[in-house]
PDB file of C-alpha atoms and ligand atoms in Angstrom:
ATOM      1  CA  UNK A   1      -2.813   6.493  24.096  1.00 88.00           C
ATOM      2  CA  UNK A   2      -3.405   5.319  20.066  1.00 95.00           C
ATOM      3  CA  UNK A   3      -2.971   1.733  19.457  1.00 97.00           C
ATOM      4  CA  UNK A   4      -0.967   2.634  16.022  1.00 98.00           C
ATOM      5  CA  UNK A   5       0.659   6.156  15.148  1.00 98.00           C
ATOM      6  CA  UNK A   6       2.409   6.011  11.982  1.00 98.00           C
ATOM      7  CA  UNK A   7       4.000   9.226  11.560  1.00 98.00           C
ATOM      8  CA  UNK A   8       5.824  11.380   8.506  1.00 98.00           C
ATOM      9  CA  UNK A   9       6.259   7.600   6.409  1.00 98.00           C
ATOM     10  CA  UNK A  10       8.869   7.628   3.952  1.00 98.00           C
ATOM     11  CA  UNK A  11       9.365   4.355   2.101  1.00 98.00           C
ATOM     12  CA  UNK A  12       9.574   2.853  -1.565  1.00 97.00           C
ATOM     13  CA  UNK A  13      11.412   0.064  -3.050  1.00 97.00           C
ATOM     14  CA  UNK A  14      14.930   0.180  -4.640  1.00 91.00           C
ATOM     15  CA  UNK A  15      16.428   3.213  -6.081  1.00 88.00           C
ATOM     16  CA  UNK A  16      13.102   4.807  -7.186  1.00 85.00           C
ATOM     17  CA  UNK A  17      11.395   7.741  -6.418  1.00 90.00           C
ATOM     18  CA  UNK A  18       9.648   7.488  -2.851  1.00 95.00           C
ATOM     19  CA  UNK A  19       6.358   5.483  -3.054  1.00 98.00           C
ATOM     20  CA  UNK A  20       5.224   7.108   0.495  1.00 98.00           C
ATOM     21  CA  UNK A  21       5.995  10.630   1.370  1.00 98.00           C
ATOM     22  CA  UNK A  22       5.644  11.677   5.040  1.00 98.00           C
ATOM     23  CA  UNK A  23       2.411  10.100   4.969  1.00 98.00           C
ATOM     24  CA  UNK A  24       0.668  10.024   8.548  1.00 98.00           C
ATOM     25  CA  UNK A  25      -2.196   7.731  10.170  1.00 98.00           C
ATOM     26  CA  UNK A  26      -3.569   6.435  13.207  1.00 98.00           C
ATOM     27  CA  UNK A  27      -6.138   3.635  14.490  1.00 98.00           C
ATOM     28  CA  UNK A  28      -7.242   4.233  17.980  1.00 98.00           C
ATOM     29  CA  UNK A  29      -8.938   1.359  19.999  1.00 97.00           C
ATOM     30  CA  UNK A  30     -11.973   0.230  18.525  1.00 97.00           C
ATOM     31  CA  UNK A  31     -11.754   1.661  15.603  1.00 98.00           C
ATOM     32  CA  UNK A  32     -12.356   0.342  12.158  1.00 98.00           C
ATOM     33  CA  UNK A  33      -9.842   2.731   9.407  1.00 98.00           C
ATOM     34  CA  UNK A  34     -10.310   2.820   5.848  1.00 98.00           C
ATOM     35  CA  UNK A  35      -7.819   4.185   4.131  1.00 98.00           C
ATOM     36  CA  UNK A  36      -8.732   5.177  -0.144  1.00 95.00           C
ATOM     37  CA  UNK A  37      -7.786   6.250  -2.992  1.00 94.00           C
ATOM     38  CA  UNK A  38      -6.586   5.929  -6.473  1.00 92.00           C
ATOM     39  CA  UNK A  39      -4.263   2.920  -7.906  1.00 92.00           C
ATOM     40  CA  UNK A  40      -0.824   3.348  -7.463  1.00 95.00           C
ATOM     41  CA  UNK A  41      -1.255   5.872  -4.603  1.00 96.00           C
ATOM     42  CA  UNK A  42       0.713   3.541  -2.143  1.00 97.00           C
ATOM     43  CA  UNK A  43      -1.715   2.203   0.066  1.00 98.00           C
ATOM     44  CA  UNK A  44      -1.115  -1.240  -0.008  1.00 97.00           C
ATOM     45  CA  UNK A  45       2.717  -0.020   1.094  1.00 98.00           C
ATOM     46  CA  UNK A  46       1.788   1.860   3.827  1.00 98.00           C
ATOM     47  CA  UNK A  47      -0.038  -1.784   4.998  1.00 98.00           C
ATOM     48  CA  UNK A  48       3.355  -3.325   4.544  1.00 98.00           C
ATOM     49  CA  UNK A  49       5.331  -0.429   6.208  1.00 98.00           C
ATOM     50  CA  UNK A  50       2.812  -1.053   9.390  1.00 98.00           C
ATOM     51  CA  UNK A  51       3.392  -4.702   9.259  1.00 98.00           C
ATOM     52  CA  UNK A  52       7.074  -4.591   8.793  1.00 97.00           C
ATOM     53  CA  UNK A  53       7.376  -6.054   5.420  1.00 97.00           C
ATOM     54  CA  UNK A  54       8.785  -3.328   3.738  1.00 97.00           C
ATOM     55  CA  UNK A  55      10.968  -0.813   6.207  1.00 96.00           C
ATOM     56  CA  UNK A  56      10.643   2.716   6.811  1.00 97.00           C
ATOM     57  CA  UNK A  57      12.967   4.655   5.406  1.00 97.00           C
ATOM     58  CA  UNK A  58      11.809   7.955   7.995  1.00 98.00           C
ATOM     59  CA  UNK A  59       9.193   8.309  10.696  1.00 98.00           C
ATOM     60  CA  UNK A  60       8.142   6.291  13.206  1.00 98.00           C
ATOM     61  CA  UNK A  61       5.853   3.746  13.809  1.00 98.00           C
ATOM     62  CA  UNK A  62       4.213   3.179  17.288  1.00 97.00           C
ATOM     63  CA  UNK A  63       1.832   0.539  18.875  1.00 97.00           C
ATOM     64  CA  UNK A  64       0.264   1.071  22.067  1.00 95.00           C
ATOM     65  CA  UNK A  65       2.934   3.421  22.928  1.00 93.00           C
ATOM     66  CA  UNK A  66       6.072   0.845  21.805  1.00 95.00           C
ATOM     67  CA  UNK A  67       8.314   2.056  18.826  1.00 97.00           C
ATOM     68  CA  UNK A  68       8.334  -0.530  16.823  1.00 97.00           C
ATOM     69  CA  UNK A  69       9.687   1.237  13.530  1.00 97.00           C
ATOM     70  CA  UNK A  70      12.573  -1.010  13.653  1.00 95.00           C
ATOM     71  CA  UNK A  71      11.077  -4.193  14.217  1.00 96.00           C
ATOM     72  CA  UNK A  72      10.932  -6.726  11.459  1.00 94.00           C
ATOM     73  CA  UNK A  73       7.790  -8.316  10.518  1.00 94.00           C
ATOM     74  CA  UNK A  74       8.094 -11.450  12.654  1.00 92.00           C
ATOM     75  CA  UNK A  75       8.232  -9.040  15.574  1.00 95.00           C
ATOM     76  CA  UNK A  76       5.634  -6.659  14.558  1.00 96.00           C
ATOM     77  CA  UNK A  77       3.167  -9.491  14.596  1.00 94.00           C
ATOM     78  CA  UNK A  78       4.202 -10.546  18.151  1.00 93.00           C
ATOM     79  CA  UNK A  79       3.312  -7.202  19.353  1.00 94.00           C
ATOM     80  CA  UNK A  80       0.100  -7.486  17.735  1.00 96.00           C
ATOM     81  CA  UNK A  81      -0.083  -6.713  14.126  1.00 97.00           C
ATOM     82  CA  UNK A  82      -1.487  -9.163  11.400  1.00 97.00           C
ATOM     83  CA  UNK A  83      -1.288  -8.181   7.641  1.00 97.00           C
ATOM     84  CA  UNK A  84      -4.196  -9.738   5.689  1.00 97.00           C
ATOM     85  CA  UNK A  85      -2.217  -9.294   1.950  1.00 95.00           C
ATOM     86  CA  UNK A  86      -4.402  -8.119  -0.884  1.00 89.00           C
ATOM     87  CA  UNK A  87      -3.289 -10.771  -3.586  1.00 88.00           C
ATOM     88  CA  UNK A  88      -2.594 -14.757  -2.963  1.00 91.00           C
ATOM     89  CA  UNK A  89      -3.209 -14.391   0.536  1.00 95.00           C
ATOM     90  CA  UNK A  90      -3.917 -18.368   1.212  1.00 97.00           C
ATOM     91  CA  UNK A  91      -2.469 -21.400  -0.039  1.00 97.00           C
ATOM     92  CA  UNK A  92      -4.474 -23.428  -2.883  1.00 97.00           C
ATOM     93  CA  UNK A  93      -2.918 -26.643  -2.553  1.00 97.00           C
ATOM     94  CA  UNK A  94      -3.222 -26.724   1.195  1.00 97.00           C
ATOM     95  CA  UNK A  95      -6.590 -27.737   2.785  1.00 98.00           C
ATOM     96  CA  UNK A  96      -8.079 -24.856   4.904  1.00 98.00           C
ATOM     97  CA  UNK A  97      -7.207 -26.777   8.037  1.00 97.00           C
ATOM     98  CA  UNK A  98      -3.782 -26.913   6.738  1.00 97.00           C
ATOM     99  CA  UNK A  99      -3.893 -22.866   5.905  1.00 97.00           C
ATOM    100  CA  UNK A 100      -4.932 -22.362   9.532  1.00 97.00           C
ATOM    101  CA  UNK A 101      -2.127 -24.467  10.933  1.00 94.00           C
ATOM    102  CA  UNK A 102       0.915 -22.892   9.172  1.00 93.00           C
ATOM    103  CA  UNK A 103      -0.453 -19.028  10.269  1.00 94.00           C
ATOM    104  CA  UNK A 104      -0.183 -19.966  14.111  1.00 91.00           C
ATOM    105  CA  UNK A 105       3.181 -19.258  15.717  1.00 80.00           C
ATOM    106  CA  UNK A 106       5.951 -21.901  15.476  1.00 70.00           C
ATOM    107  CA  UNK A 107       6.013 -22.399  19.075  1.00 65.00           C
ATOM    108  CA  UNK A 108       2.566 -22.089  19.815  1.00 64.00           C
ATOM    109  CA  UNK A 109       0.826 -24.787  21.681  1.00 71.00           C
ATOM    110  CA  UNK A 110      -2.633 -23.373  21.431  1.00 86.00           C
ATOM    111  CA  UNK A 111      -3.026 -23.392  18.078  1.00 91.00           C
ATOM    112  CA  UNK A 112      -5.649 -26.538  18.237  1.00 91.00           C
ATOM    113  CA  UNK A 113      -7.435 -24.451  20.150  1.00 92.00           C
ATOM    114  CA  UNK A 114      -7.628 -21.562  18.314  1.00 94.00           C
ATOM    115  CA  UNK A 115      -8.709 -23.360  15.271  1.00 96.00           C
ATOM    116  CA  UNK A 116     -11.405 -24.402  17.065  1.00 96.00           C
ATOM    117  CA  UNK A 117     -12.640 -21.221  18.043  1.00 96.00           C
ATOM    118  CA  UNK A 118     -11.897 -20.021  14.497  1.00 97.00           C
ATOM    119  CA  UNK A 119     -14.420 -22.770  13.334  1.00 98.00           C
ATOM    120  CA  UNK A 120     -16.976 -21.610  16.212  1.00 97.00           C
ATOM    121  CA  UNK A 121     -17.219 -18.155  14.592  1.00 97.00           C
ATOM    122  CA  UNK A 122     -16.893 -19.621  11.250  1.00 98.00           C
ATOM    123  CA  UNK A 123     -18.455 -22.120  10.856  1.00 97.00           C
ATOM    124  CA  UNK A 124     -18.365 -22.833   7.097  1.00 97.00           C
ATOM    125  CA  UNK A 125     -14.392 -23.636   7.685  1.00 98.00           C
ATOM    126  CA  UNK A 126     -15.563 -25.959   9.657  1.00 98.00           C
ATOM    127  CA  UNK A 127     -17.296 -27.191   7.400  1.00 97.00           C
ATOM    128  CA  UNK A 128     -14.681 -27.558   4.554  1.00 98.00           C
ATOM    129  CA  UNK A 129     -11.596 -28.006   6.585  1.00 97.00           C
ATOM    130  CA  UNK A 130     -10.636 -31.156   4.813  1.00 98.00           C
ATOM    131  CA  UNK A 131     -10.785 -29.194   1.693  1.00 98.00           C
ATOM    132  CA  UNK A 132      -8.252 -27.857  -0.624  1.00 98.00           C
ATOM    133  CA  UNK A 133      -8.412 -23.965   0.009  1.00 98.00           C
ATOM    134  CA  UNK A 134      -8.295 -23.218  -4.060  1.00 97.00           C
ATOM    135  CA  UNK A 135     -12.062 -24.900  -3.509  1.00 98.00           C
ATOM    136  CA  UNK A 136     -13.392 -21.756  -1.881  1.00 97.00           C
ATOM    137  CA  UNK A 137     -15.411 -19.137  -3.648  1.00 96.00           C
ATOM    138  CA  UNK A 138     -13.902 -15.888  -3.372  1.00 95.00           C
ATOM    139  CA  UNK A 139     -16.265 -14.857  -0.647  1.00 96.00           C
ATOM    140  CA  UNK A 140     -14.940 -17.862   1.061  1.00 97.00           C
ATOM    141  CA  UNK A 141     -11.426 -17.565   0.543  1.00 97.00           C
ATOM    142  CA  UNK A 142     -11.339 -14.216   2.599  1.00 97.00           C
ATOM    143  CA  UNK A 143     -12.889 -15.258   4.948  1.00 97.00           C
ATOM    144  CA  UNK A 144      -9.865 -18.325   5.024  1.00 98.00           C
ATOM    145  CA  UNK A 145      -7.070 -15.511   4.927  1.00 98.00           C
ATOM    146  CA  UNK A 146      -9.021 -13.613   7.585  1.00 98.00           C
ATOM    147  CA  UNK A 147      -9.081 -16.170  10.061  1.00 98.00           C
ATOM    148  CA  UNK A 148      -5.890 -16.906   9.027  1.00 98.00           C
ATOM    149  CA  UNK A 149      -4.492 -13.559  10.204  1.00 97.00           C
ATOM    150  CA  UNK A 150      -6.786 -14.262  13.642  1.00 97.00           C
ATOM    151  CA  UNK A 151      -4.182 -17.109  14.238  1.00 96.00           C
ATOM    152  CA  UNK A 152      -1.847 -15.192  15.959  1.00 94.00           C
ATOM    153  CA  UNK A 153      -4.633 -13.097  18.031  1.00 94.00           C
ATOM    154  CA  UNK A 154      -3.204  -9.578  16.900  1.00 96.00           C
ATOM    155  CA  UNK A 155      -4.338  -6.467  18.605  1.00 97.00           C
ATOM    156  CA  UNK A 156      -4.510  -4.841  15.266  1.00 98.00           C
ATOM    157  CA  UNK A 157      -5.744  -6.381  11.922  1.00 98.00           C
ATOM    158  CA  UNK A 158      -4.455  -5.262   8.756  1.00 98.00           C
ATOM    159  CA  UNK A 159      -6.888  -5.726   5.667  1.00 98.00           C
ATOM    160  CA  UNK A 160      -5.655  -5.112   2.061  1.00 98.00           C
ATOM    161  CA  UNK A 161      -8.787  -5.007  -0.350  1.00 97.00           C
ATOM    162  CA  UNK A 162     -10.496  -7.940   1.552  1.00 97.00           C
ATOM    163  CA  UNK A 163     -13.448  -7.350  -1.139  1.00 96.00           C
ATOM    164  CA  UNK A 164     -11.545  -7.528  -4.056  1.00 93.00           C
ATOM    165  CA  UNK A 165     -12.978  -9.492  -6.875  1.00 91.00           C
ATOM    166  CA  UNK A 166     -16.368 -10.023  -4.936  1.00 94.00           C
ATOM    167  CA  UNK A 167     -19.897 -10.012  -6.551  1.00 93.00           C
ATOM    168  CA  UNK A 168     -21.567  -6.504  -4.004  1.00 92.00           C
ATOM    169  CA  UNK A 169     -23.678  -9.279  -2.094  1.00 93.00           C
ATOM    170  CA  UNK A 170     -20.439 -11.259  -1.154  1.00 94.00           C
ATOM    171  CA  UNK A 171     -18.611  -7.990  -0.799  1.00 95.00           C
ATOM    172  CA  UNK A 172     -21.679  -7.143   1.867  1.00 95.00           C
ATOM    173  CA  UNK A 173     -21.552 -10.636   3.565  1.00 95.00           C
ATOM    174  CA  UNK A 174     -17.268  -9.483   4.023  1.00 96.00           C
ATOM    175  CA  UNK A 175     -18.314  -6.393   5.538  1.00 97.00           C
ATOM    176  CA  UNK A 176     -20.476  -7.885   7.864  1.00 97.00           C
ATOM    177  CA  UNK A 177     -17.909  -9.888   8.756  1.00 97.00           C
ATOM    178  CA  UNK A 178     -15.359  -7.237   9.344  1.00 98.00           C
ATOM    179  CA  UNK A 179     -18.029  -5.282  11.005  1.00 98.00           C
ATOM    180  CA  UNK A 180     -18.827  -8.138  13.660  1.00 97.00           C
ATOM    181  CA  UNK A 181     -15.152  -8.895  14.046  1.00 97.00           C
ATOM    182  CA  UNK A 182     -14.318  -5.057  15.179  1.00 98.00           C
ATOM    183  CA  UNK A 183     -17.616  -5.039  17.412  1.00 97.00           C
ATOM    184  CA  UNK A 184     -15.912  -8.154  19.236  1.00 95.00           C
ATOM    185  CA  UNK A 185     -13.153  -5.620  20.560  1.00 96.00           C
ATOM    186  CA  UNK A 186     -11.120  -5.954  17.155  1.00 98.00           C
ATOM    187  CA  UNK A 187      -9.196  -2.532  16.069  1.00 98.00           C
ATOM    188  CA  UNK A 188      -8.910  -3.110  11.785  1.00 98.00           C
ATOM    189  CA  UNK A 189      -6.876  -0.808   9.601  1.00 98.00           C
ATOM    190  CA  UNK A 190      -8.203  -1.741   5.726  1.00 98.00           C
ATOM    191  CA  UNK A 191      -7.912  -0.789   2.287  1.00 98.00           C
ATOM    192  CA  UNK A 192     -10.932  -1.008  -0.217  1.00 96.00           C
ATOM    193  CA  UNK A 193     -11.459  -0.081  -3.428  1.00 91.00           C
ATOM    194  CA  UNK A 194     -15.482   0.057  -2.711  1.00 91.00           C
ATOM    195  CA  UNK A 195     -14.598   3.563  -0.910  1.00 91.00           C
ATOM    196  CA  UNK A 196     -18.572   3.968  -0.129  1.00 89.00           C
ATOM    197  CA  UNK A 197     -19.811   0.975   1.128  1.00 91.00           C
ATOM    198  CA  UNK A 198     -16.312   0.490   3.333  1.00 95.00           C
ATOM    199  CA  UNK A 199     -16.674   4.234   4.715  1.00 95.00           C
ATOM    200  CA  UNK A 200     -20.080   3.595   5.620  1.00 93.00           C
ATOM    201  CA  UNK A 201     -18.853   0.865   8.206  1.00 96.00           C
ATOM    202  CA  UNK A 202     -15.826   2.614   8.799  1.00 97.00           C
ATOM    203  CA  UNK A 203     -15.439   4.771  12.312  1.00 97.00           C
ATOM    204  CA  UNK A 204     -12.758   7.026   9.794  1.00 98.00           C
ATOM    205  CA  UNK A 205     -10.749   7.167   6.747  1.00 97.00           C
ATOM    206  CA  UNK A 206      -8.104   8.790   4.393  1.00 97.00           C
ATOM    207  CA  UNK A 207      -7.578   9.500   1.551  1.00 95.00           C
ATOM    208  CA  UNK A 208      -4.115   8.511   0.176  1.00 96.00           C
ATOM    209  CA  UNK A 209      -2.872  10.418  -3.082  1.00 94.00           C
ATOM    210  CA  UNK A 210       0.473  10.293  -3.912  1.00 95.00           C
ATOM    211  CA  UNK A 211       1.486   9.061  -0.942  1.00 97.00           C
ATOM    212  CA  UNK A 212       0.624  11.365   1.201  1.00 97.00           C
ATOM    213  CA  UNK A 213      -3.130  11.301   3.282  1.00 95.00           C
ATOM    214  CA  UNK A 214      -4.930  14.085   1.425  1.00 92.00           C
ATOM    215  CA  UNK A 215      -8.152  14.039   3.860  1.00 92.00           C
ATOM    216  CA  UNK A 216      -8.838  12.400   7.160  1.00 95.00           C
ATOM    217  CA  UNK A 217     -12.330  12.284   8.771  1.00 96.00           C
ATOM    218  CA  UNK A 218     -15.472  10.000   9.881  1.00 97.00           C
ATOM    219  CA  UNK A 219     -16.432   7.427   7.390  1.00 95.00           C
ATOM    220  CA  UNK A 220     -20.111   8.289   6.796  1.00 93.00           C
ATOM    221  CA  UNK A 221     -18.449  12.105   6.424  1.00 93.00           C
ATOM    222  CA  UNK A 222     -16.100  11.426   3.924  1.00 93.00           C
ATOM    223  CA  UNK A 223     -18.246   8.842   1.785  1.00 90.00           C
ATOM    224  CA  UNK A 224     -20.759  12.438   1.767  1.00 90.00           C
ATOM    225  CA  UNK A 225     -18.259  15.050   0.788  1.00 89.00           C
ATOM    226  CA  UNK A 226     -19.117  16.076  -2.702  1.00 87.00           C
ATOM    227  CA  UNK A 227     -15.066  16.957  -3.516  1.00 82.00           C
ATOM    228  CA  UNK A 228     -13.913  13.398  -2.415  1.00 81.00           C
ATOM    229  CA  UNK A 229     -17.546  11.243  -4.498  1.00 82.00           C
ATOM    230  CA  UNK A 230     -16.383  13.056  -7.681  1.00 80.00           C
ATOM    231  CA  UNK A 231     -12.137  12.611  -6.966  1.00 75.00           C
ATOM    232  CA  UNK A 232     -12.946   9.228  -5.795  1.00 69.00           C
ATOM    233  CA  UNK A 233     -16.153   7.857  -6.032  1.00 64.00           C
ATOM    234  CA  UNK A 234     -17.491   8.278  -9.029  1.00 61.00           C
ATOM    235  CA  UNK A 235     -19.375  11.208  -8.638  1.00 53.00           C
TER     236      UNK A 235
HETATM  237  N1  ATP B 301       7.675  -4.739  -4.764  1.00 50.27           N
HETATM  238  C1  ATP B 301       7.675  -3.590  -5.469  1.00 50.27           C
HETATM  239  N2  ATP B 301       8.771  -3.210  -6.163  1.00 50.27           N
HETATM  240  C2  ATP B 301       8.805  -2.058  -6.860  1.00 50.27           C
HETATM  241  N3  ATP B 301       7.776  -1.190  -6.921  1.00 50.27           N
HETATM  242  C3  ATP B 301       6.650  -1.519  -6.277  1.00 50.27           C
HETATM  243  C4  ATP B 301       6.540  -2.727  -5.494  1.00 50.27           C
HETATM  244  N4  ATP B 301       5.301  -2.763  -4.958  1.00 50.27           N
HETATM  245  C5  ATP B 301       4.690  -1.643  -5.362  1.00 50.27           C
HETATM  246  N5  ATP B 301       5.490  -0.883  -6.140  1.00 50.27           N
HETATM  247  C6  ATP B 301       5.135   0.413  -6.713  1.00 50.27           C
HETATM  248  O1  ATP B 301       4.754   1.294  -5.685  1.00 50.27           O
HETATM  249  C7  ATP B 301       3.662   2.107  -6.084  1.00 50.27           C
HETATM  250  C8  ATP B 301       2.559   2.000  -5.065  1.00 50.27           C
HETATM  251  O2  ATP B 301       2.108   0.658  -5.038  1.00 50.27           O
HETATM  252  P1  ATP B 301       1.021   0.171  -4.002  1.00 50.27           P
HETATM  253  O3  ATP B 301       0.832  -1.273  -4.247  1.00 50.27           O
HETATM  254  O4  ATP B 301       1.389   0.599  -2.624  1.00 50.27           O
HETATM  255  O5  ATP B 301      -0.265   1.012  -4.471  1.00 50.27           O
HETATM  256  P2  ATP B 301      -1.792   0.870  -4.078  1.00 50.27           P
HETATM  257  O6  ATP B 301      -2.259   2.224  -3.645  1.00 50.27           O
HETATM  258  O7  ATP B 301      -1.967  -0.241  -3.117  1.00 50.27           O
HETATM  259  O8  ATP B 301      -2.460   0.527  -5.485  1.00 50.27           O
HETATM  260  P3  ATP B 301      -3.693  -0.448  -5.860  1.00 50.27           P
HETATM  261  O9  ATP B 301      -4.925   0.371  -5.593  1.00 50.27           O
HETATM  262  O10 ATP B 301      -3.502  -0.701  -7.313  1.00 50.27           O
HETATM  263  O11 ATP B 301      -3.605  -1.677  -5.013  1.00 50.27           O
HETATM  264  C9  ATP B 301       3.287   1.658  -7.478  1.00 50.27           C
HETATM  265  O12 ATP B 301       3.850   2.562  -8.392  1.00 50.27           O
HETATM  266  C10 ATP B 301       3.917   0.298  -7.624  1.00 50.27           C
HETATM  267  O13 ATP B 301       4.299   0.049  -8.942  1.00 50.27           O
HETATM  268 MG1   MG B 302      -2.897  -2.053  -3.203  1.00 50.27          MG
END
């Protein structure tokens, strides 16, 4: 059974045209899904439509066999989705022990605990959890809204452009990060702008145009195909 199936996606916002048009995906366990392509194309909405923020107006949405299409978000992430958001994804004026606090449940009691296994594997946070999280470097600050989204121990983490902004050797250091988070049993469903270097780590991808998935296949595979480098990749 696939961990997520989000099938024939419509969705936009307001009275305007459909953003997402029937578009399709799926993450099976394991796996770490990239999902590409050009600005505008709808991919940070298809994130949303997974995590419940913005509904689906057709198609379904299922994790580990559940329908979920008509939960809202607050539901979606107690069945084990967490959306990482693309822009101001942690809060400045709060320290990053603070950050951490607010993204466990309301009625959790374990979130003390949690934190401190958050710190284990990160151990920088540790290091600056007194500080104010508009401190961090931008490396840093992902790494704050990652761990952050590992509050609520999801089954399913949702990344939108975690490397946004980042020099390539912080934007490698995120990878690796990503990369060691999925090898600990994590499935992650991201968006990224660097379409190579995320394909490369990636077990597959897609290729969103229009919103609609234009091609589907291994990462290494699509990061080679000489139609999607030159659509997509600069050649
Ligand atoms: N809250 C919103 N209200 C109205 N329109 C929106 C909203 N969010 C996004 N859109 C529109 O939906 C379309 C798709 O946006 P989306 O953010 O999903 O694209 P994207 O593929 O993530 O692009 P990018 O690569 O720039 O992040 C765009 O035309 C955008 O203007
Ligand atoms: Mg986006």
């Amino acid at each position: 059974m696939s961990l997520l199936v989000a099938r024939d996606i419509v969705a936009g916002y307001g009275a305007a045209e459909q953003i997402l048009k029937k578009a399709s995906i799926h993450v099976e366990a394991g796996e770490i899904v990239t999902i590409i392509g050009p600005n505008g194309a709808g991919k940070s909405t298809l994130l949303k439509v997974v995590a419940g923020l913005v509904p689906a107006r057709e198609g379904s949405i299922q994790l580990g066999g559940e329908d979920v299409t008509r939960f809202g978000a607050v539901d979606r992430t107690r069945s084990g989705i967490s959306f990482v958001p693309q822009e101001r994804n942690v809060f400045g004026n709060l320290s990053i022990a603070e950050n951490l606090e607010i993204s466990a449940y309301r009625d959790s009691g374990d979130a003390s605990r949690r934190i401190e296994e958050l710190y284990e594997r990160y151990p920088m946070l540790a290091g600056k959890r007194r500080d104010l999280a508009r401190t961090l470097s931008g490396g840093q600050r992902q790494i704050l809204a990652m761990a952050m989204g590992l509050m609520t121990a999801p089954k399913l983490l949702l990344l939108d452009e975690p490397t946004a902004g980042l020099s390539p050797r912080a934007a490698d250091e995120l990878f690796d990060a990503i990369v060691a988070l999925n090898r600990g049993g994590l499935p992650i469903l991201m968006v990224e702008q660097h379409a190579v270097e995320a394909l490369a780590v990636s077990t597959r991808g897609y290729v969103l145009v229009s919103g609609k998935e234009s091609a589907e296949g291994p990462g290494p595979q699509l990061a080679a195909d000489p139609e999607i480098r030159r659509l997509f990749l600069g050649g």
